Amino acid sequence: MSKLRVAVVGAKGRIGSEAVRAVEAADDLELVAALGRGDQLETLVETGTQVVVELTTPASVMGNLDFCVRHGIHAVVGTTGWTDERLAQLGTSLAASPETGVLIAPNFSIGAVLTMKFAETAARWFESVEIIELHHPDKADAPSGTAHRTAQLVAAARTDAGLPAQPDATVTELAGARGADVDGVRVHSVRLRGLLAHQEVVLGGEGETLTVRHDSLHHSSFMPGILLGVRRVVSAPGLTFGLEHFLDLS
Ligand SMILES: NC(=O)C1=CN([C@@H]2O[C@H](COP(=O)(O)OP(=O)(O)OC[C@H]3O[C@@H](n4cnc5c(N)ncnc54)[C@H](O)[C@@H]3O)[C@@H](O)[C@H]2O)C=CC1
Ligand SMILES: O=C(O)C1=N[C@H](C(=O)O)C[C@H](O)C1
């Protein structure tokens, strides 16, 4: 069977360089291009790339995806910074190329995806919930894409369950002390040398708390999810948001 032709865009970055090694090591995949900032996207067409792994920056991702979709190249995207407007824009380009698949995963680590799922499941049973994400200090965005998505899922579960707004008697606040507000869920971002990517979802009810925590200790934690995404996206036309859709979670 012929190997799937894969390119990594953002190949010199922290996760991109790990993805290059992971694709090279996979028997069923062939790394046909590894592009960094300033490299020509036309290389993707010239090398017959079937799937791009996009791991760059929020400023670059839209242009890269526009090129991929216009050329019918599937994409597996880890880059953060997704807003409703950006998703709508991508949806428009995908509508003009209905065979093309794009997977956007806020987090490729299986443990992190499960953290989101567990938090979403628990949310309806607790009066309070806050999210603490902790990352290396070279990370450009806050809150993390994972924390942002987790907060959205938890908030939606609370709404579905008919829960009221969370209790919070804060009257005076030093700006930022209560974190960012994502759909009514507070998200706190820690940036600390020595860390990589970590998240705690702390839920509180009368007389009890539940903490769901995940730790990515090395960029290798994201590789099984990226490879799974590459293999699955070729038969998943349109936009898939979240790796959980490829994990057969109930
Ligand atoms: N979904 C997930 O599981 C994960 C997502 N990420 C996200 O991936 C992104 C990259 O993270 P890091 O590797 O830590 O950042 P990084 O700064 O180490 O790497 C980004 C790389 O992209 C390159 N780049 C920027 N624009 C480019 C362009 N137009 N074409 C080609 N290359 C370009 C930069 O030169 C740099 O080498 C971030 O948004 C981060 O949040 C990171 C880890 C896991
Ligand atoms: O920048 C990172 O490192 C990571 N980014 C993603 C995010 O913003 O959620 C995924 C993971 O947390 C690592």
Short mmCIF file of N, CA and C and ligand atoms in Angstrom, two decimals, residues 8-18 34-41 54-61 63-64 77-82 104-109 112 135-136 138-141 143-146 196-197 216 219 221-223 226, ligand 1:
data_model
loop_
_atom_site.label_atom_id
_atom_site.label_comp_id
_atom_site.label_asym_id
_atom_site.label_seq_id
_atom_site.Cartn_x
_atom_site.Cartn_y
_atom_site.Cartn_z
N VAL A 8 4.97 18.91 7.11
CA VAL A 8 4.81 19.66 8.36
C VAL A 8 5.11 21.12 8.05
N VAL A 9 4.21 22.00 8.43
CA VAL A 9 4.41 23.45 8.28
C VAL A 9 4.57 24.02 9.70
N GLY A 10 5.71 24.73 9.89
CA GLY A 10 6.11 25.11 11.25
C GLY A 10 7.10 24.08 11.77
N ALA A 11 7.86 23.53 10.83
CA ALA A 11 8.68 22.33 11.11
C ALA A 11 9.87 22.59 12.03
N LYS A 12 10.20 23.88 12.25
CA LYS A 12 11.36 24.16 13.12
C LYS A 12 10.92 24.54 14.54
N GLY A 13 9.63 24.58 14.77
CA GLY A 13 9.12 24.98 16.09
C GLY A 13 9.21 23.85 17.10
N ARG A 14 8.80 24.16 18.34
CA ARG A 14 8.87 23.16 19.42
C ARG A 14 8.07 21.92 19.08
N ILE A 15 6.80 22.07 18.71
CA ILE A 15 6.00 20.88 18.41
C ILE A 15 6.23 20.43 16.97
N GLY A 16 6.48 21.39 16.07
CA GLY A 16 6.68 21.04 14.66
C GLY A 16 7.88 20.12 14.48
N SER A 17 8.98 20.39 15.18
CA SER A 17 10.17 19.55 15.02
C SER A 17 9.92 18.15 15.56
N GLU A 18 9.11 18.05 16.60
CA GLU A 18 8.75 16.72 17.13
C GLU A 18 7.84 15.99 16.12
N ALA A 34 9.08 19.77 4.85
CA ALA A 34 9.14 20.31 6.21
C ALA A 34 9.40 21.80 6.06
N LEU A 35 8.35 22.60 6.16
CA LEU A 35 8.45 24.02 5.84
C LEU A 35 8.53 24.89 7.08
N GLY A 36 9.39 25.90 7.02
CA GLY A 36 9.50 26.88 8.08
C GLY A 36 9.05 28.24 7.58
N ARG A 37 9.18 29.23 8.46
CA ARG A 37 8.78 30.60 8.08
C ARG A 37 9.57 31.05 6.84
N GLY A 38 8.85 31.61 5.86
CA GLY A 38 9.52 32.12 4.66
C GLY A 38 9.59 31.10 3.53
N ASP A 39 9.35 29.83 3.83
CA ASP A 39 9.37 28.82 2.76
C ASP A 39 8.10 28.94 1.90
N GLN A 40 8.21 28.49 0.65
CA GLN A 40 7.10 28.64 -0.29
C GLN A 40 6.07 27.53 -0.14
N LEU A 41 4.79 27.90 0.00
CA LEU A 41 3.74 26.89 0.13
C LEU A 41 3.59 26.08 -1.16
N GLU A 54 -0.23 21.42 10.46
CA GLU A 54 -0.03 22.86 10.60
C GLU A 54 0.22 23.23 12.06
N LEU A 55 1.46 23.65 12.36
CA LEU A 55 1.85 23.95 13.75
C LEU A 55 2.66 25.24 13.75
N THR A 56 1.99 26.36 13.50
CA THR A 56 2.72 27.63 13.36
C THR A 56 2.26 28.64 14.42
N THR A 57 1.62 29.68 13.98
CA THR A 57 1.17 30.74 14.90
C THR A 57 -0.23 31.20 14.46
N PRO A 58 -0.98 31.79 15.38
CA PRO A 58 -2.29 32.31 14.99
C PRO A 58 -2.21 33.29 13.82
N ALA A 59 -1.09 34.01 13.68
CA ALA A 59 -0.96 34.98 12.59
C ALA A 59 -0.77 34.29 11.24
N SER A 60 -0.24 33.08 11.24
CA SER A 60 0.08 32.39 9.97
C SER A 60 -0.95 31.36 9.55
N VAL A 61 -1.69 30.83 10.51
CA VAL A 61 -2.47 29.62 10.23
C VAL A 61 -3.55 29.83 9.16
N GLY A 63 -3.71 31.86 6.51
CA GLY A 63 -3.15 31.90 5.16
C GLY A 63 -2.71 30.51 4.72
N ASN A 64 -2.09 29.77 5.62
CA ASN A 64 -1.63 28.42 5.28
C ASN A 64 -2.82 27.50 4.95
N VAL A 77 -4.50 20.47 12.24
CA VAL A 77 -4.08 21.77 12.75
C VAL A 77 -4.00 21.76 14.28
N GLY A 78 -2.82 22.13 14.80
CA GLY A 78 -2.67 22.27 16.25
C GLY A 78 -2.57 23.71 16.69
N THR A 79 -2.35 24.59 15.74
CA THR A 79 -2.18 26.01 16.07
C THR A 79 -3.42 26.55 16.76
N THR A 80 -3.20 27.40 17.75
CA THR A 80 -4.29 27.93 18.58
C THR A 80 -4.82 29.26 18.02
N GLY A 81 -5.73 29.88 18.76
CA GLY A 81 -6.24 31.20 18.40
C GLY A 81 -7.54 31.15 17.62
N TRP A 82 -8.32 30.08 17.77
CA TRP A 82 -9.55 29.94 16.99
C TRP A 82 -10.69 30.73 17.59
N ILE A 104 -9.05 20.43 13.36
CA ILE A 104 -8.43 21.38 14.30
C ILE A 104 -8.53 20.76 15.68
N ALA A 105 -7.38 20.57 16.32
CA ALA A 105 -7.40 19.97 17.66
C ALA A 105 -6.76 20.94 18.66
N PRO A 106 -7.53 21.48 19.59
CA PRO A 106 -6.92 22.33 20.61
C PRO A 106 -5.82 21.60 21.37
N ASN A 107 -5.94 20.29 21.46
CA ASN A 107 -4.89 19.51 22.12
C ASN A 107 -4.86 18.11 21.51
N PHE A 108 -3.67 17.65 21.11
CA PHE A 108 -3.53 16.32 20.50
C PHE A 108 -3.23 15.24 21.52
N SER A 109 -2.99 15.60 22.77
CA SER A 109 -2.69 14.59 23.78
C SER A 109 -3.99 13.88 24.18
N ALA A 112 -5.24 14.87 27.58
CA ALA A 112 -5.87 16.20 27.65
C ALA A 112 -7.28 16.16 27.07
N HIS A 135 1.69 26.65 31.65
CA HIS A 135 2.54 26.38 30.49
C HIS A 135 3.92 26.99 30.65
N HIS A 136 4.81 26.58 29.73
CA HIS A 136 6.15 27.17 29.63
C HIS A 136 6.01 28.67 29.30
N ASP A 138 7.44 30.52 27.18
CA ASP A 138 7.64 30.93 25.78
C ASP A 138 6.34 30.84 24.98
N LYS A 139 5.27 30.41 25.63
CA LYS A 139 3.98 30.30 24.93
C LYS A 139 3.43 31.70 24.64
N ALA A 140 2.95 31.89 23.40
CA ALA A 140 2.54 33.24 22.97
C ALA A 140 1.12 33.60 23.40
N ASP A 141 0.25 32.62 23.57
CA ASP A 141 -1.16 32.94 23.78
C ASP A 141 -1.63 32.55 25.18
N PRO A 143 -5.63 32.71 27.35
CA PRO A 143 -5.41 31.36 27.86
C PRO A 143 -5.06 30.38 26.73
N SER A 144 -4.65 29.19 27.11
CA SER A 144 -4.32 28.17 26.11
C SER A 144 -5.58 27.80 25.32
N GLY A 145 -5.36 27.29 24.10
CA GLY A 145 -6.50 26.82 23.30
C GLY A 145 -7.26 25.72 24.02
N THR A 146 -6.53 24.90 24.74
CA THR A 146 -7.16 23.79 25.47
C THR A 146 -8.08 24.32 26.57
N LEU A 196 5.69 22.43 30.90
CA LEU A 196 5.41 22.31 29.47
C LEU A 196 3.94 22.66 29.24
N ALA A 197 3.02 21.72 29.47
CA ALA A 197 1.60 22.02 29.26
C ALA A 197 0.78 21.22 30.27
N SER A 216 1.17 17.29 30.35
CA SER A 216 2.02 16.89 29.23
C SER A 216 3.45 17.18 29.67
N HIS A 219 6.87 16.96 24.49
CA HIS A 219 6.09 17.14 23.27
C HIS A 219 5.72 15.82 22.60
N SER A 221 4.01 13.70 23.85
CA SER A 221 2.62 13.39 24.27
C SER A 221 1.60 13.76 23.19
N PHE A 222 1.98 14.67 22.30
CA PHE A 222 1.03 15.12 21.27
C PHE A 222 1.10 14.27 20.00
N MET A 223 2.12 13.40 19.90
CA MET A 223 2.36 12.73 18.62
C MET A 223 1.34 11.65 18.26
N ILE A 226 -1.56 13.43 16.77
CA ILE A 226 -1.28 14.01 15.45
C ILE A 226 -1.30 12.91 14.38
N1 LIG B 1 -2.88 21.24 19.64
C1 LIG B 1 -1.84 20.82 20.36
O1 LIG B 1 -1.83 19.71 20.91
C2 LIG B 1 -0.66 21.72 20.52
C3 LIG B 1 -0.70 22.96 19.97
N2 LIG B 1 0.37 23.79 20.09
C4 LIG B 1 0.23 25.06 19.41
O2 LIG B 1 1.04 25.01 18.23
C5 LIG B 1 1.52 26.32 17.93
C6 LIG B 1 3.03 26.26 17.85
O3 LIG B 1 3.55 26.02 19.14
P1 LIG B 1 5.14 25.92 19.38
O4 LIG B 1 5.73 24.87 18.51
O5 LIG B 1 5.33 25.84 20.84
O6 LIG B 1 5.62 27.37 18.86
P2 LIG B 1 7.02 27.74 18.20
O7 LIG B 1 7.09 29.23 18.24
O8 LIG B 1 8.11 26.94 18.82
O9 LIG B 1 6.87 27.24 16.68
C7 LIG B 1 6.12 27.87 15.69
C8 LIG B 1 6.94 27.77 14.42
O10 LIG B 1 6.15 28.16 13.31
C9 LIG B 1 6.98 28.91 12.45
N3 LIG B 1 6.15 29.69 11.54
C10 LIG B 1 5.46 30.83 11.80
N4 LIG B 1 4.80 31.23 10.70
C11 LIG B 1 5.07 30.32 9.74
C12 LIG B 1 4.67 30.18 8.40
N5 LIG B 1 3.85 31.08 7.81
N6 LIG B 1 5.10 29.10 7.70
C13 LIG B 1 5.92 28.20 8.26
N7 LIG B 1 6.35 28.28 9.54
C14 LIG B 1 5.91 29.33 10.26
C15 LIG B 1 7.88 29.72 13.37
O11 LIG B 1 9.03 30.22 12.70
C16 LIG B 1 8.21 28.66 14.42
O12 LIG B 1 9.33 27.89 14.04
C17 LIG B 1 0.97 27.23 19.04
O13 LIG B 1 -0.21 27.84 18.60
C18 LIG B 1 0.71 26.25 20.18
O14 LIG B 1 -0.25 26.71 21.08
C19 LIG B 1 1.50 23.42 20.74
C20 LIG B 1 1.58 22.19 21.33
C21 LIG B 1 0.50 21.24 21.29
#
